[in-house]
Amino acid sequence: MQTAEFIRVLDREGHLLAEAAERTGTDAKVPTCPEWQVRDLLRHTGMVHRWAAAFVAEGHTDFQPPVDAPGLDGAELTTWFREGHRHLVDTLDGAQVDVQCWHFLPAPSPLAFWARRQAHETTIHRLDAEAARGGTPAEIDPAFAADGIDELLLGFHARAKSRVRSAEPRVLRVRATDADDAVWTVRLSQEPPAAVRGETGEADCELAGSVAQLYPALWNRLPFPAVRGDASVAALWRETSGVV
């Protein structure tokens, strides 16, 4: 996917998140993040949007800590969230393609990184807001969902920060049932997970389902659609894969 496509997704997902929050109210519990209420979700995502926008807008080349969200609530909090989301979309949309700034995963450019990262950040938290609201969530484009699995498996969990470790070597396969090329092989060991796109060797456990089901499931927002083989490998992922 191209940077402009990620920005369009980010724009849509932020609006959906805000709409779900407005319908639910900030007191509502977020079942996919059991320690949060909707106000925590809005504060967190709004803070991240402003943090990301500052790197691109101000050209910070070193890590900068995020600024805490204000103690707003109710309609004022939702308005604050919408303002930060709009600022992020406009910042990314208006940035020079060769802008230089800090980023934390491999990417074709810093701008490409931040557009992609914030599109997925916002989509996952949109799902959280819709879980609090109840009802049927908005659909996720399969190509975008597959990219999100790429980012999670080949990006986030390739870092030393990943807590997904196995005392004995194990192989986890992730297989989308609705796309021929959406298969991932993840080798688990005492080192950070080593993932590749494609089917290589035998797997101890396979997670299967549509790519739009697997994407939130791997982020621990939904149950795995189907688990084949050694279910303890799936349980290991569920218990230790929270991104820190």
Tab-separated table of N, CA and C in Angstrom, residues 55-138:
chain	number	residue	atom	x	y	z
A	55	PHE	N	6.566	14.545	15.356
A	55	PHE	CA	7.793	14.091	14.699
A	55	PHE	C	7.847	14.579	13.261
A	56	VAL	N	6.735	14.454	12.563
A	56	VAL	CA	6.697	14.837	11.145
A	56	VAL	C	6.694	16.350	10.997
A	57	ALA	N	5.873	17.036	11.786
A	57	ALA	CA	5.737	18.484	11.643
A	57	ALA	C	6.982	19.228	12.094
A	58	GLU	N	7.644	18.727	13.143
A	58	GLU	CA	8.771	19.440	13.728
A	58	GLU	C	10.119	18.835	13.376
A	59	GLY	N	10.110	17.698	12.678
A	59	GLY	CA	11.352	17.094	12.208
A	59	GLY	C	12.271	16.597	13.305
A	60	HIS	N	11.718	16.103	14.409
A	60	HIS	CA	12.562	15.561	15.476
A	60	HIS	C	13.296	14.315	14.973
A	61	THR	N	14.594	14.293	15.093
A	61	THR	CA	15.366	13.137	14.637
A	61	THR	C	15.733	12.197	15.778
A	62	ASP	N	15.396	12.563	17.007
A	62	ASP	CA	15.590	11.709	18.173
A	62	ASP	C	14.237	11.454	18.825
A	63	PHE	N	14.191	10.372	19.591
A	63	PHE	CA	12.961	10.055	20.306
A	63	PHE	C	12.550	11.212	21.208
A	64	GLN	N	11.270	11.498	21.200
A	64	GLN	CA	10.674	12.493	22.092
A	64	GLN	C	9.528	11.827	22.844
A	65	PRO	N	9.490	11.958	24.167
A	65	PRO	CA	8.387	11.334	24.907
A	65	PRO	C	7.069	12.036	24.598
A	66	PRO	N	5.971	11.290	24.628
A	66	PRO	CA	4.672	11.922	24.390
A	66	PRO	C	4.270	12.821	25.551
A	67	VAL	N	3.431	13.791	25.253
A	67	VAL	CA	2.877	14.686	26.270
A	67	VAL	C	1.583	14.071	26.789
A	68	ASP	N	1.410	14.056	28.099
A	68	ASP	CA	0.217	13.462	28.687
A	68	ASP	C	-1.050	14.137	28.166
A	69	ALA	N	-2.078	13.339	28.018
A	69	ALA	CA	-3.375	13.879	27.606
A	69	ALA	C	-3.965	14.729	28.718
A	70	PRO	N	-4.724	15.759	28.377
A	70	PRO	CA	-5.371	16.584	29.409
A	70	PRO	C	-6.495	15.812	30.087
A	71	GLY	N	-6.904	16.286	31.241
A	71	GLY	CA	-7.946	15.600	32.006
A	71	GLY	C	-9.347	15.949	31.563
A	72	LEU	N	-9.585	15.940	30.252
A	72	LEU	CA	-10.911	16.243	29.729
A	72	LEU	C	-11.793	15.008	29.775
A	73	ASP	N	-13.086	15.211	29.636
A	73	ASP	CA	-14.016	14.089	29.608
A	73	ASP	C	-15.239	14.486	28.794
A	74	GLY	N	-16.080	13.504	28.507
A	74	GLY	CA	-17.317	13.762	27.805
A	74	GLY	C	-17.113	14.373	26.437
A	75	ALA	N	-17.980	15.306	26.076
A	75	ALA	CA	-17.940	15.918	24.748
A	75	ALA	C	-16.644	16.682	24.515
A	76	GLU	N	-16.108	17.301	25.563
A	76	GLU	CA	-14.845	18.035	25.414
A	76	GLU	C	-13.704	17.092	25.034
A	77	LEU	N	-13.700	15.903	25.616
A	77	LEU	CA	-12.659	14.923	25.299
A	77	LEU	C	-12.794	14.447	23.857
A	78	THR	N	-13.998	14.187	23.415
A	78	THR	CA	-14.192	13.741	22.035
A	78	THR	C	-13.778	14.831	21.054
A	79	THR	N	-14.102	16.078	21.367
A	79	THR	CA	-13.667	17.191	20.508
A	79	THR	C	-12.150	17.271	20.465
A	80	TRP	N	-11.496	17.115	21.609
A	80	TRP	CA	-10.023	17.117	21.672
A	80	TRP	C	-9.453	15.994	20.815
A	81	PHE	N	-10.063	14.812	20.912
A	81	PHE	CA	-9.605	13.695	20.085
A	81	PHE	C	-9.742	14.029	18.599
A	82	ARG	N	-10.902	14.542	18.207
A	82	ARG	CA	-11.123	14.859	16.790
A	82	ARG	C	-10.119	15.903	16.294
A	83	GLU	N	-9.803	16.877	17.116
A	83	GLU	CA	-8.847	17.912	16.707
A	83	GLU	C	-7.461	17.325	16.488
A	84	GLY	N	-7.034	16.432	17.378
A	84	GLY	CA	-5.723	15.809	17.222
A	84	GLY	C	-5.658	14.895	16.018
A	85	HIS	N	-6.734	14.165	15.785
A	85	HIS	CA	-6.797	13.287	14.619
A	85	HIS	C	-6.728	14.103	13.334
A	86	ARG	N	-7.493	15.183	13.272
A	86	ARG	CA	-7.476	16.039	12.082
A	86	ARG	C	-6.082	16.629	11.846
A	87	HIS	N	-5.427	17.049	12.932
A	87	HIS	CA	-4.086	17.615	12.821
A	87	HIS	C	-3.108	16.575	12.282
A	88	LEU	N	-3.212	15.338	12.754
A	88	LEU	CA	-2.316	14.283	12.271
A	88	LEU	C	-2.543	14.021	10.787
A	89	VAL	N	-3.796	13.868	10.383
A	89	VAL	CA	-4.096	13.603	8.973
A	89	VAL	C	-3.570	14.741	8.103
A	90	ASP	N	-3.826	15.968	8.506
A	90	ASP	CA	-3.375	17.116	7.714
A	90	ASP	C	-1.853	17.214	7.680
A	91	THR	N	-1.210	16.891	8.801
A	91	THR	CA	0.261	16.932	8.847
A	91	THR	C	0.859	15.915	7.892
A	92	LEU	N	0.365	14.706	7.925
A	92	LEU	CA	0.884	13.665	7.033
A	92	LEU	C	0.577	13.992	5.582
A	93	ASP	N	-0.620	14.477	5.333
A	93	ASP	CA	-1.045	14.776	3.969
A	93	ASP	C	-0.226	15.916	3.366
A	94	GLY	N	0.199	16.854	4.187
A	94	GLY	CA	0.916	18.009	3.680
A	94	GLY	C	2.421	17.923	3.796
A	95	ALA	N	2.951	16.830	4.344
A	95	ALA	CA	4.391	16.708	4.561
A	95	ALA	C	5.135	16.460	3.254
A	96	GLN	N	6.385	16.896	3.215
A	96	GLN	CA	7.261	16.578	2.097
A	96	GLN	C	7.599	15.088	2.131
A	97	VAL	N	7.658	14.465	0.969
A	97	VAL	CA	7.891	13.016	0.933
A	97	VAL	C	9.249	12.646	1.500
A	98	ASP	N	10.199	13.578	1.487
A	98	ASP	CA	11.549	13.284	1.978
A	98	ASP	C	11.780	13.824	3.387
A	99	VAL	N	10.705	14.115	4.129
A	99	VAL	CA	10.865	14.612	5.489
A	99	VAL	C	11.698	13.620	6.299
A	100	GLN	N	12.589	14.136	7.121
A	100	GLN	CA	13.437	13.298	7.955
A	100	GLN	C	13.029	13.457	9.413
A	101	CYS	N	12.746	12.340	10.064
A	101	CYS	CA	12.399	12.376	11.480
A	101	CYS	C	12.560	10.979	12.064
A	102	TRP	N	12.507	10.915	13.383
A	102	TRP	CA	12.660	9.635	14.086
A	102	TRP	C	11.496	8.706	13.771
A	103	HIS	N	11.813	7.410	13.636
A	103	HIS	CA	10.784	6.374	13.520
A	103	HIS	C	11.396	5.081	14.032
A	104	PHE	N	10.568	4.075	14.328
A	104	PHE	CA	11.104	2.936	15.077
A	104	PHE	C	10.936	1.568	14.411
A	105	LEU	N	10.447	1.516	13.192
A	105	LEU	CA	10.419	0.266	12.434
A	105	LEU	C	10.971	0.540	11.043
A	106	PRO	N	11.549	-0.465	10.389
A	106	PRO	CA	12.026	-0.259	9.020
A	106	PRO	C	10.885	0.197	8.112
A	107	ALA	N	11.183	1.131	7.227
A	107	ALA	CA	10.166	1.670	6.319
A	107	ALA	C	10.866	2.336	5.141
A	108	PRO	N	10.158	2.483	4.016
A	108	PRO	CA	10.761	3.168	2.861
A	108	PRO	C	11.165	4.601	3.174
A	109	SER	N	10.453	5.239	4.114
A	109	SER	CA	10.758	6.611	4.500
A	109	SER	C	10.091	6.873	5.844
A	110	PRO	N	10.530	7.914	6.579
A	110	PRO	CA	9.838	8.249	7.818
A	110	PRO	C	8.356	8.567	7.611
A	111	LEU	N	8.036	9.266	6.524
A	111	LEU	CA	6.634	9.589	6.264
A	111	LEU	C	5.820	8.324	6.028
A	112	ALA	N	6.371	7.393	5.264
A	112	ALA	CA	5.683	6.122	5.017
A	112	ALA	C	5.469	5.372	6.324
A	113	PHE	N	6.478	5.402	7.194
A	113	PHE	CA	6.341	4.725	8.487
A	113	PHE	C	5.190	5.304	9.291
A	114	TRP	N	5.179	6.631	9.471
A	114	TRP	CA	4.180	7.231	10.352
A	114	TRP	C	2.779	7.109	9.785
A	115	ALA	N	2.613	7.205	8.478
A	115	ALA	CA	1.288	7.019	7.891
A	115	ALA	C	0.788	5.596	8.130
A	116	ARG	N	1.657	4.622	7.899
A	116	ARG	CA	1.269	3.229	8.100
A	116	ARG	C	1.000	2.937	9.570
A	117	ARG	N	1.930	3.342	10.449
A	117	ARG	CA	1.790	3.048	11.871
A	117	ARG	C	0.531	3.650	12.453
A	118	GLN	N	0.226	4.897	12.094
A	118	GLN	CA	-0.948	5.536	12.673
A	118	GLN	C	-2.246	5.010	12.072
A	119	ALA	N	-2.210	4.558	10.829
A	119	ALA	CA	-3.400	3.924	10.254
A	119	ALA	C	-3.743	2.653	11.024
A	120	HIS	N	-2.720	1.837	11.346
A	120	HIS	CA	-2.986	0.604	12.085
A	120	HIS	C	-3.293	0.887	13.549
A	121	GLU	N	-2.573	1.807	14.168
A	121	GLU	CA	-2.873	2.193	15.555
A	121	GLU	C	-4.340	2.588	15.689
A	122	THR	N	-4.795	3.407	14.775
A	122	THR	CA	-6.150	3.944	14.869
A	122	THR	C	-7.187	2.878	14.548
A	123	THR	N	-6.889	1.991	13.614
A	123	THR	CA	-7.826	0.921	13.277
A	123	THR	C	-8.039	-0.025	14.452
A	124	ILE	N	-6.959	-0.429	15.093
A	124	ILE	CA	-7.093	-1.338	16.232
A	124	ILE	C	-7.887	-0.665	17.355
A	125	HIS	N	-7.633	0.607	17.600
A	125	HIS	CA	-8.376	1.287	18.666
A	125	HIS	C	-9.799	1.641	18.230
A	126	ARG	N	-10.032	1.768	16.944
A	126	ARG	CA	-11.416	1.885	16.469
A	126	ARG	C	-12.189	0.610	16.802
A	127	LEU	N	-11.561	-0.532	16.624
A	127	LEU	CA	-12.202	-1.789	16.990
A	127	LEU	C	-12.502	-1.826	18.487
A	128	ASP	N	-11.596	-1.271	19.291
A	128	ASP	CA	-11.851	-1.196	20.735
A	128	ASP	C	-13.091	-0.348	21.021
A	129	ALA	N	-13.181	0.809	20.358
A	129	ALA	CA	-14.335	1.691	20.580
A	129	ALA	C	-15.622	1.017	20.143
A	130	GLU	N	-15.575	0.296	19.043
A	130	GLU	CA	-16.784	-0.390	18.567
A	130	GLU	C	-17.132	-1.573	19.458
A	131	ALA	N	-16.130	-2.204	20.075
A	131	ALA	CA	-16.419	-3.271	21.034
A	131	ALA	C	-17.154	-2.707	22.244
A	132	ALA	N	-16.774	-1.505	22.674
A	132	ALA	CA	-17.471	-0.855	23.783
A	132	ALA	C	-18.896	-0.484	23.392
A	133	ARG	N	-19.076	-0.076	22.152
A	133	ARG	CA	-20.404	0.313	21.660
A	133	ARG	C	-21.308	-0.897	21.484
A	134	GLY	N	-20.727	-2.023	21.039
A	134	GLY	CA	-21.512	-3.201	20.719
A	134	GLY	C	-22.007	-3.154	19.288
A	135	GLY	N	-22.512	-4.255	18.810
A	135	GLY	CA	-22.984	-4.314	17.432
A	135	GLY	C	-21.887	-4.768	16.484
A	136	THR	N	-22.181	-4.665	15.205
A	136	THR	CA	-21.262	-5.142	14.173
A	136	THR	C	-20.208	-4.077	13.873
A	137	PRO	N	-18.915	-4.422	13.935
A	137	PRO	CA	-17.882	-3.432	13.623
A	137	PRO	C	-17.814	-3.156	12.132
A	138	ALA	N	-17.273	-1.986	11.785
A	138	ALA	CA	-17.050	-1.665	10.374
A	138	ALA	C	-16.029	-2.634	9.780
